[in-house]
Amino acid sequence: MTRVAAVDCGTNSIRLLVADVDPATGELVELDRRMTIVRLGQGVDRTGRLAPEALERTFAACREYAAVMKEHGAERLRFVATSASRDAENRDEFVRGVLDILGVEPEVISGDQEAEFSFTGATRELTGRDDLAKPYLVVDIGGGSTEFVVGDDRVRAARSVDVGCVRMTERHLVVDGAVSDPPAAEQIAAIRADIEAALDLAEETVPLREARTLVGLAGSVTTVSAIAQDLPEYDSAAIHHSRVPRERVREIAEWLLRSTHAERAAVPSMHPGRVDVIAAGALVLLSIMDRIGAEEVVVSEHDILDGIAYYAAESPS
């Protein structure tokens, strides 16, 4: 077993996994997993730059994670940065800050690489299960982008498109600096139009409708599962590999879109950092299920972060 640390820095959150990994068997023993909402992508869609306050929130989380890695004695670290830092003009400031704090340069990966990591993290432990038919469609709904990956034991096709819960919220639901509470019908229609156009793009290269099992990843999907189960608090064990029927996803998405900030914040399993962006995320999930005719989504707590850990263990030291 190799003790590794994996960091996934996305548009909305930064996450850490410290684990012992056996790359030969695929066994992964989790030692520490945590997530911090930093909103690195704040305003990037509008300005094209990472905001100073967003960078500082991210660097503060990196300092916390550095202490955790030291405590656990991680032998290898792989730091992957995704959508927001790909898009930003000043991403060099981000790279320098991470290098100063953690001693490694973040890998600003492509959408295709992001998809491969997500697929590996989500599906490696599904091998041998006869209740989940192949091929899988793994969908990772992030803050700035959504990754679509179809594969059996390996990736057959992948595509990243620029629809995510933060990007859709900032683009269509923010008026005069505040999120509409609740949004108007025309705002929801604009989000739907963006999602449908993105699905058209994804289908140009990924055979979405060939999938037999839909696997959903990341905070929007796991939060929908928590709401579907009426959990008294966020419970990873209850959420991991739960199955949510499409009509239940529809009920939840419709409720989120007509709810107020206070009503969403009162959901006991809702992370405070997702209150304003969860409605857009749930709508992305529902639109995907409608497009491919999926009757349910299998929810995975294991995602790009686990994929990064596997690749960290397999890389030369």
mmCIF file of C-alpha atoms in Angstrom:
data_model
loop_
_atom_site.group_PDB
_atom_site.id
_atom_site.type_symbol
_atom_site.label_atom_id
_atom_site.label_comp_id
_atom_site.label_asym_id
_atom_site.label_seq_id
_atom_site.Cartn_x
_atom_site.Cartn_y
_atom_site.Cartn_z
ATOM 1 C CA MET A 1 0.000 0.000 0.000
ATOM 2 C CA THR A 2 1.165 3.514 -0.835
ATOM 3 C CA ARG A 3 -0.022 6.446 1.295
ATOM 4 C CA VAL A 4 -1.074 9.214 -1.031
ATOM 5 C CA ALA A 5 -2.756 12.583 -0.863
ATOM 6 C CA ALA A 6 -5.033 13.746 -3.650
ATOM 7 C CA VAL A 7 -6.358 17.280 -4.016
ATOM 8 C CA ASP A 8 -9.132 18.243 -6.413
ATOM 9 C CA CYS A 9 -9.528 21.990 -6.804
ATOM 10 C CA GLY A 10 -12.676 22.823 -8.733
ATOM 11 C CA THR A 11 -14.793 25.875 -9.411
ATOM 12 C CA ASN A 12 -16.826 25.714 -6.204
ATOM 13 C CA SER A 13 -14.878 23.533 -3.789
ATOM 14 C CA ILE A 14 -11.442 22.173 -2.962
ATOM 15 C CA ARG A 15 -11.240 18.629 -1.608
ATOM 16 C CA LEU A 16 -8.604 16.437 -0.028
ATOM 17 C CA LEU A 17 -8.306 12.658 0.202
ATOM 18 C CA VAL A 18 -5.532 10.933 2.132
ATOM 19 C CA ALA A 19 -5.600 7.185 1.546
ATOM 20 C CA ASP A 20 -3.597 3.988 1.445
ATOM 21 C CA VAL A 21 -3.849 2.619 -2.089
ATOM 22 C CA ASP A 22 -2.879 -0.710 -3.626
ATOM 23 C CA PRO A 23 -2.816 0.003 -7.366
ATOM 24 C CA ALA A 24 -2.548 -3.703 -8.204
ATOM 25 C CA THR A 25 -5.854 -4.672 -6.553
ATOM 26 C CA GLY A 26 -7.644 -1.320 -6.645
ATOM 27 C CA GLU A 27 -8.043 -1.361 -2.863
ATOM 28 C CA LEU A 28 -8.322 2.121 -1.388
ATOM 29 C CA VAL A 29 -8.439 2.652 2.383
ATOM 30 C CA GLU A 30 -9.585 6.152 3.211
ATOM 31 C CA LEU A 31 -7.801 7.907 6.082
ATOM 32 C CA ASP A 32 -9.111 11.453 5.714
ATOM 33 C CA ARG A 33 -11.537 13.079 3.291
ATOM 34 C CA ARG A 34 -12.645 16.679 3.544
ATOM 35 C CA MET A 35 -14.149 19.431 1.456
ATOM 36 C CA THR A 36 -14.071 23.220 1.703
ATOM 37 C CA ILE A 37 -16.266 25.566 -0.315
ATOM 38 C CA VAL A 38 -13.896 28.254 -1.645
ATOM 39 C CA ARG A 39 -15.712 29.490 -4.774
ATOM 40 C CA LEU A 40 -12.450 29.769 -6.728
ATOM 41 C CA GLY A 41 -14.570 30.365 -9.833
ATOM 42 C CA GLN A 42 -16.296 33.424 -8.369
ATOM 43 C CA GLY A 43 -16.919 35.781 -11.285
ATOM 44 C CA VAL A 44 -14.648 33.935 -13.746
ATOM 45 C CA ASP A 45 -17.420 33.504 -16.309
ATOM 46 C CA ARG A 46 -17.897 37.300 -16.328
ATOM 47 C CA THR A 47 -14.363 38.661 -15.809
ATOM 48 C CA GLY A 48 -12.095 35.892 -17.079
ATOM 49 C CA ARG A 49 -9.941 36.278 -13.936
ATOM 50 C CA LEU A 50 -9.647 34.640 -10.510
ATOM 51 C CA ALA A 51 -10.748 37.143 -7.861
ATOM 52 C CA PRO A 52 -8.189 38.029 -5.127
ATOM 53 C CA GLU A 53 -10.581 37.009 -2.351
ATOM 54 C CA ALA A 54 -11.294 33.688 -4.084
ATOM 55 C CA LEU A 55 -7.565 32.984 -4.336
ATOM 56 C CA GLU A 56 -7.054 33.751 -0.658
ATOM 57 C CA ARG A 57 -9.910 31.430 0.391
ATOM 58 C CA THR A 58 -8.315 28.699 -1.699
ATOM 59 C CA PHE A 59 -4.840 29.278 -0.278
ATOM 60 C CA ALA A 60 -6.239 29.187 3.278
ATOM 61 C CA ALA A 61 -7.704 25.756 2.549
ATOM 62 C CA CYS A 62 -4.372 24.623 1.072
ATOM 63 C CA ARG A 63 -2.590 25.606 4.312
ATOM 64 C CA GLU A 64 -5.100 23.550 6.310
ATOM 65 C CA TYR A 65 -4.658 20.565 3.972
ATOM 66 C CA ALA A 66 -0.862 20.787 4.195
ATOM 67 C CA ALA A 67 -1.126 20.215 7.951
ATOM 68 C CA VAL A 68 -3.423 17.201 7.436
ATOM 69 C CA MET A 69 -1.043 15.623 4.915
ATOM 70 C CA LYS A 70 1.887 16.088 7.287
ATOM 71 C CA GLU A 71 -0.081 14.574 10.169
ATOM 72 C CA HIS A 72 -0.853 11.433 8.149
ATOM 73 C CA GLY A 73 2.598 11.143 6.601
ATOM 74 C CA ALA A 74 1.474 11.122 2.973
ATOM 75 C CA GLU A 75 4.281 9.889 0.707
ATOM 76 C CA ARG A 76 2.969 11.317 -2.553
ATOM 77 C CA LEU A 77 0.761 14.252 -3.455
ATOM 78 C CA ARG A 78 -1.079 14.935 -6.671
ATOM 79 C CA PHE A 79 -2.913 18.258 -6.968
ATOM 80 C CA VAL A 80 -5.351 18.609 -9.844
ATOM 81 C CA ALA A 81 -7.116 21.829 -10.779
ATOM 82 C CA THR A 82 -10.114 21.899 -13.065
ATOM 83 C CA SER A 83 -12.546 24.246 -14.773
ATOM 84 C CA ALA A 84 -12.069 27.661 -13.144
ATOM 85 C CA SER A 85 -8.279 27.628 -13.288
ATOM 86 C CA ARG A 86 -8.361 26.440 -16.911
ATOM 87 C CA ASP A 87 -10.411 29.472 -17.897
ATOM 88 C CA ALA A 88 -8.651 32.232 -15.929
ATOM 89 C CA GLU A 89 -6.218 34.742 -17.429
ATOM 90 C CA ASN A 90 -4.305 35.017 -14.134
ATOM 91 C CA ARG A 91 -4.005 31.314 -13.377
ATOM 92 C CA ASP A 92 -0.235 31.792 -12.857
ATOM 93 C CA GLU A 93 -1.051 33.521 -9.544
ATOM 94 C CA PHE A 94 -2.955 30.415 -8.495
ATOM 95 C CA VAL A 95 -0.123 28.077 -9.547
ATOM 96 C CA ARG A 96 2.507 30.098 -7.655
ATOM 97 C CA GLY A 97 0.403 30.203 -4.482
ATOM 98 C CA VAL A 98 -0.186 26.448 -4.428
ATOM 99 C CA LEU A 99 3.487 25.748 -5.127
ATOM 100 C CA ASP A 100 4.553 27.979 -2.224
ATOM 101 C CA ILE A 101 2.174 26.280 0.234
ATOM 102 C CA LEU A 102 2.256 22.616 -0.807
ATOM 103 C CA GLY A 103 5.515 22.303 -2.697
ATOM 104 C CA VAL A 104 3.889 20.951 -5.844
ATOM 105 C CA GLU A 105 2.665 22.676 -8.952
ATOM 106 C CA PRO A 106 -1.027 22.101 -9.584
ATOM 107 C CA GLU A 107 -1.824 20.202 -12.751
ATOM 108 C CA VAL A 108 -4.358 22.273 -14.647
ATOM 109 C CA ILE A 109 -5.880 19.362 -16.496
ATOM 110 C CA SER A 110 -7.990 19.217 -19.631
ATOM 111 C CA GLY A 111 -11.636 18.225 -19.617
ATOM 112 C CA ASP A 112 -10.703 14.859 -21.115
ATOM 113 C CA GLN A 113 -8.216 14.151 -18.311
ATOM 114 C CA GLU A 114 -10.803 15.246 -15.757
ATOM 115 C CA ALA A 115 -13.262 12.777 -17.265
ATOM 116 C CA GLU A 116 -10.761 9.917 -17.123
ATOM 117 C CA PHE A 117 -9.993 10.531 -13.440
ATOM 118 C CA SER A 118 -13.717 10.741 -12.618
ATOM 119 C CA PHE A 119 -14.524 7.522 -14.470
ATOM 120 C CA THR A 120 -11.724 5.611 -12.741
ATOM 121 C CA GLY A 121 -12.676 6.876 -9.291
ATOM 122 C CA ALA A 122 -16.362 6.116 -9.738
ATOM 123 C CA THR A 123 -16.249 2.723 -11.449
ATOM 124 C CA ARG A 124 -13.173 0.815 -10.260
ATOM 125 C CA GLU A 125 -15.060 -0.533 -7.248
ATOM 126 C CA LEU A 126 -18.131 -1.469 -9.362
ATOM 127 C CA THR A 127 -16.201 -4.199 -11.183
ATOM 128 C CA GLY A 128 -17.924 -7.555 -10.813
ATOM 129 C CA ARG A 129 -21.356 -6.229 -9.800
ATOM 130 C CA ASP A 130 -24.014 -7.937 -11.896
ATOM 131 C CA ASP A 131 -26.822 -5.578 -10.834
ATOM 132 C CA LEU A 132 -25.326 -2.632 -12.734
ATOM 133 C CA ALA A 133 -25.241 -3.180 -16.479
ATOM 134 C CA LYS A 134 -22.468 -1.821 -18.688
ATOM 135 C CA PRO A 135 -21.653 0.456 -20.340
ATOM 136 C CA TYR A 136 -21.680 3.113 -17.632
ATOM 137 C CA LEU A 137 -22.302 6.787 -18.216
ATOM 138 C CA VAL A 138 -20.425 8.664 -15.517
ATOM 139 C CA VAL A 139 -21.610 12.256 -15.118
ATOM 140 C CA ASP A 140 -19.636 14.636 -12.912
ATOM 141 C CA ILE A 141 -21.623 17.838 -12.359
ATOM 142 C CA GLY A 142 -19.141 20.404 -11.100
ATOM 143 C CA GLY A 143 -19.283 24.111 -10.459
ATOM 144 C CA GLY A 144 -18.049 25.277 -13.849
ATOM 145 C CA SER A 145 -18.371 22.243 -16.093
ATOM 146 C CA THR A 146 -19.943 18.820 -16.423
ATOM 147 C CA GLU A 147 -17.997 15.780 -17.603
ATOM 148 C CA PHE A 148 -19.634 12.935 -19.509
ATOM 149 C CA VAL A 149 -17.788 9.627 -19.804
ATOM 150 C CA VAL A 150 -19.047 6.396 -21.359
ATOM 151 C CA GLY A 151 -17.086 3.224 -20.798
ATOM 152 C CA ASP A 152 -17.022 -0.400 -19.708
ATOM 153 C CA ASP A 153 -13.776 -1.263 -17.962
ATOM 154 C CA ARG A 154 -12.099 1.737 -19.551
ATOM 155 C CA VAL A 155 -13.120 5.044 -21.094
ATOM 156 C CA ARG A 156 -14.638 4.776 -24.565
ATOM 157 C CA ALA A 157 -15.588 8.417 -25.063
ATOM 158 C CA ALA A 158 -15.551 11.584 -22.967
ATOM 159 C CA ARG A 159 -16.545 15.216 -23.253
ATOM 160 C CA SER A 160 -16.467 18.196 -20.913
ATOM 161 C CA VAL A 161 -19.026 20.957 -21.442
ATOM 162 C CA ASP A 162 -19.300 24.334 -19.757
ATOM 163 C CA VAL A 163 -22.435 23.860 -17.722
ATOM 164 C CA GLY A 164 -22.075 23.588 -13.954
ATOM 165 C CA CYS A 165 -24.048 24.680 -10.927
ATOM 166 C CA VAL A 166 -21.998 27.831 -10.243
ATOM 167 C CA ARG A 167 -21.651 28.891 -13.884
ATOM 168 C CA MET A 168 -25.395 28.480 -14.549
ATOM 169 C CA THR A 169 -26.323 30.281 -11.333
ATOM 170 C CA GLU A 170 -24.019 33.239 -11.994
ATOM 171 C CA ARG A 171 -24.972 33.460 -15.668
ATOM 172 C CA HIS A 172 -28.750 33.285 -15.295
ATOM 173 C CA LEU A 173 -29.911 33.602 -11.677
ATOM 174 C CA VAL A 174 -27.898 36.567 -10.362
ATOM 175 C CA VAL A 175 -29.607 39.947 -10.692
ATOM 176 C CA ASP A 176 -28.027 43.107 -9.228
ATOM 177 C CA GLY A 177 -25.515 41.015 -7.329
ATOM 178 C CA ALA A 178 -28.034 38.691 -5.660
ATOM 179 C CA VAL A 179 -29.409 35.266 -6.556
ATOM 180 C CA SER A 180 -33.082 35.417 -7.553
ATOM 181 C CA ASP A 181 -35.165 34.022 -4.737
ATOM 182 C CA PRO A 182 -36.879 32.125 -6.309
ATOM 183 C CA PRO A 183 -35.970 32.505 -10.006
ATOM 184 C CA ALA A 184 -38.451 33.647 -12.643
ATOM 185 C CA ALA A 185 -39.709 31.292 -15.347
ATOM 186 C CA GLU A 186 -37.615 33.006 -18.037
ATOM 187 C CA GLN A 187 -34.434 32.543 -15.951
ATOM 188 C CA ILE A 188 -35.125 28.819 -15.594
ATOM 189 C CA ALA A 189 -35.854 28.592 -19.330
ATOM 190 C CA ALA A 190 -32.484 30.211 -20.076
ATOM 191 C CA ILE A 191 -30.670 27.627 -17.929
ATOM 192 C CA ARG A 192 -32.570 24.812 -19.633
ATOM 193 C CA ALA A 193 -31.570 26.161 -23.046
ATOM 194 C CA ASP A 194 -27.891 26.245 -22.059
ATOM 195 C CA ILE A 195 -28.069 22.699 -20.690
ATOM 196 C CA GLU A 196 -29.797 21.348 -23.795
ATOM 197 C CA ALA A 197 -27.199 23.000 -26.047
ATOM 198 C CA ALA A 198 -24.426 21.472 -23.915
ATOM 199 C CA LEU A 199 -26.036 18.035 -24.149
ATOM 200 C CA ASP A 200 -26.143 18.413 -27.928
ATOM 201 C CA LEU A 201 -22.400 19.137 -27.841
ATOM 202 C CA ALA A 202 -21.706 16.160 -25.589
ATOM 203 C CA GLU A 203 -23.653 13.835 -27.883
ATOM 204 C CA GLU A 204 -21.459 14.806 -30.814
ATOM 205 C CA THR A 205 -18.651 12.711 -29.320
ATOM 206 C CA VAL A 206 -20.146 10.642 -26.476
ATOM 207 C CA PRO A 207 -22.895 8.055 -27.140
ATOM 208 C CA LEU A 208 -24.905 9.069 -24.076
ATOM 209 C CA ARG A 209 -27.960 6.981 -24.956
ATOM 210 C CA GLU A 210 -25.982 3.732 -25.215
ATOM 211 C CA ALA A 211 -25.396 3.742 -21.456
ATOM 212 C CA ARG A 212 -27.150 1.090 -19.382
ATOM 213 C CA THR A 213 -26.254 2.567 -15.972
ATOM 214 C CA LEU A 214 -26.060 6.270 -15.078
ATOM 215 C CA VAL A 215 -23.537 7.038 -12.315
ATOM 216 C CA GLY A 216 -23.733 10.546 -10.880
ATOM 217 C CA LEU A 217 -20.909 12.317 -9.063
ATOM 218 C CA ALA A 218 -20.173 15.483 -7.083
ATOM 219 C CA GLY A 219 -22.033 17.711 -4.664
ATOM 220 C CA SER A 220 -25.145 18.515 -6.666
ATOM 221 C CA VAL A 221 -25.899 14.816 -7.167
ATOM 222 C CA THR A 222 -25.021 13.705 -3.634
ATOM 223 C CA THR A 223 -27.127 16.516 -2.176
ATOM 224 C CA VAL A 224 -30.122 15.451 -4.297
ATOM 225 C CA SER A 225 -29.690 11.935 -2.893
ATOM 226 C CA ALA A 226 -29.552 13.263 0.668
ATOM 227 C CA ILE A 227 -32.777 15.213 0.091
ATOM 228 C CA ALA A 228 -34.424 12.185 -1.552
ATOM 229 C CA GLN A 229 -33.639 10.103 1.522
ATOM 230 C CA ASP A 230 -34.728 12.890 3.914
ATOM 231 C CA LEU A 231 -31.471 12.461 5.829
ATOM 232 C CA PRO A 232 -31.237 14.306 9.162
ATOM 233 C CA GLU A 233 -27.660 15.265 8.239
ATOM 234 C CA TYR A 234 -25.245 14.640 5.393
ATOM 235 C CA ASP A 235 -24.315 10.944 5.604
ATOM 236 C CA SER A 236 -21.738 9.713 3.086
ATOM 237 C CA ALA A 237 -22.375 6.038 3.862
ATOM 238 C CA ALA A 238 -26.108 6.383 3.191
ATOM 239 C CA ILE A 239 -25.513 8.372 0.012
ATOM 240 C CA HIS A 240 -22.788 6.205 -1.542
ATOM 241 C CA HIS A 241 -24.339 3.868 -4.142
ATOM 242 C CA SER A 242 -27.867 5.021 -3.325
ATOM 243 C CA ARG A 243 -30.288 5.021 -6.251
ATOM 244 C CA VAL A 244 -32.624 7.911 -6.953
ATOM 245 C CA PRO A 245 -35.505 7.442 -9.431
ATOM 246 C CA ARG A 246 -35.883 10.052 -12.158
ATOM 247 C CA GLU A 247 -39.313 11.192 -10.974
ATOM 248 C CA ARG A 248 -37.932 11.790 -7.474
ATOM 249 C CA VAL A 249 -35.114 13.866 -9.018
ATOM 250 C CA ARG A 250 -37.785 15.821 -10.915
ATOM 251 C CA GLU A 251 -39.753 16.520 -7.712
ATOM 252 C CA ILE A 252 -36.617 17.706 -5.924
ATOM 253 C CA ALA A 253 -35.395 19.884 -8.804
ATOM 254 C CA GLU A 254 -38.810 21.530 -9.166
ATOM 255 C CA TRP A 255 -38.994 22.189 -5.432
ATOM 256 C CA LEU A 256 -35.495 23.672 -5.362
ATOM 257 C CA LEU A 257 -36.318 25.975 -8.275
ATOM 258 C CA ARG A 258 -39.403 27.386 -6.564
ATOM 259 C CA SER A 259 -37.949 27.516 -3.033
ATOM 260 C CA THR A 260 -36.428 30.475 -1.234
ATOM 261 C CA HIS A 261 -32.908 30.728 0.118
ATOM 262 C CA ALA A 262 -34.234 30.224 3.661
ATOM 263 C CA GLU A 263 -36.166 27.084 2.680
ATOM 264 C CA ARG A 264 -33.135 25.527 1.001
ATOM 265 C CA ALA A 265 -30.858 26.491 3.883
ATOM 266 C CA ALA A 266 -33.240 24.726 6.291
ATOM 267 C CA VAL A 267 -32.613 21.342 4.622
ATOM 268 C CA PRO A 268 -30.483 19.553 7.263
ATOM 269 C CA SER A 269 -28.236 17.770 4.755
ATOM 270 C CA MET A 270 -27.519 20.936 2.724
ATOM 271 C CA HIS A 271 -23.987 22.344 2.875
ATOM 272 C CA PRO A 272 -24.231 26.139 3.338
ATOM 273 C CA GLY A 273 -22.009 26.661 0.296
ATOM 274 C CA ARG A 274 -24.504 24.852 -1.956
ATOM 275 C CA VAL A 275 -27.681 26.689 -0.949
ATOM 276 C CA ASP A 276 -27.561 29.169 -3.838
ATOM 277 C CA VAL A 277 -26.273 26.798 -6.547
ATOM 278 C CA ILE A 278 -28.054 23.485 -5.854
ATOM 279 C CA ALA A 279 -31.159 24.324 -7.912
ATOM 280 C CA ALA A 280 -29.101 24.748 -11.089
ATOM 281 C CA GLY A 281 -27.141 21.574 -10.312
ATOM 282 C CA ALA A 282 -30.294 19.525 -9.800
ATOM 283 C CA LEU A 283 -31.692 20.852 -13.084
ATOM 284 C CA VAL A 284 -28.540 19.712 -14.909
ATOM 285 C CA LEU A 285 -28.981 16.211 -13.455
ATOM 286 C CA LEU A 286 -32.669 16.046 -14.369
ATOM 287 C CA SER A 287 -32.014 17.258 -17.916
ATOM 288 C CA ILE A 288 -29.413 14.534 -18.425
ATOM 289 C CA MET A 289 -31.777 11.839 -17.149
ATOM 290 C CA ASP A 290 -34.554 13.089 -19.424
ATOM 291 C CA ARG A 291 -32.219 13.217 -22.429
ATOM 292 C CA ILE A 292 -30.999 9.612 -22.106
ATOM 293 C CA GLY A 293 -34.159 8.114 -20.620
ATOM 294 C CA ALA A 294 -32.448 6.988 -17.393
ATOM 295 C CA GLU A 295 -34.956 5.657 -14.898
ATOM 296 C CA GLU A 296 -32.557 6.167 -11.985
ATOM 297 C CA VAL A 297 -29.148 7.550 -11.080
ATOM 298 C CA VAL A 298 -26.643 5.550 -9.044
ATOM 299 C CA VAL A 299 -24.970 8.069 -6.744
ATOM 300 C CA SER A 300 -21.268 7.731 -5.986
ATOM 301 C CA GLU A 301 -19.271 9.452 -3.276
ATOM 302 C CA HIS A 302 -16.155 8.176 -5.049
ATOM 303 C CA ASP A 303 -15.231 10.389 -7.933
ATOM 304 C CA ILE A 304 -12.387 12.360 -9.451
ATOM 305 C CA LEU A 305 -10.668 12.573 -6.049
ATOM 306 C CA ASP A 306 -10.417 8.774 -5.806
ATOM 307 C CA GLY A 307 -9.254 8.632 -9.419
ATOM 308 C CA ILE A 308 -6.482 11.120 -8.639
ATOM 309 C CA ALA A 309 -5.440 8.957 -5.671
ATOM 310 C CA TYR A 310 -5.242 5.823 -7.847
ATOM 311 C CA TYR A 311 -3.096 7.608 -10.408
ATOM 312 C CA ALA A 312 -0.887 9.086 -7.672
ATOM 313 C CA ALA A 313 -0.218 5.587 -6.330
ATOM 314 C CA GLU A 314 0.556 4.240 -9.801
ATOM 315 C CA SER A 315 2.930 7.072 -10.763
ATOM 316 C CA PRO A 316 6.685 6.700 -10.280
ATOM 317 C CA SER A 317 7.669 8.205 -6.930
#
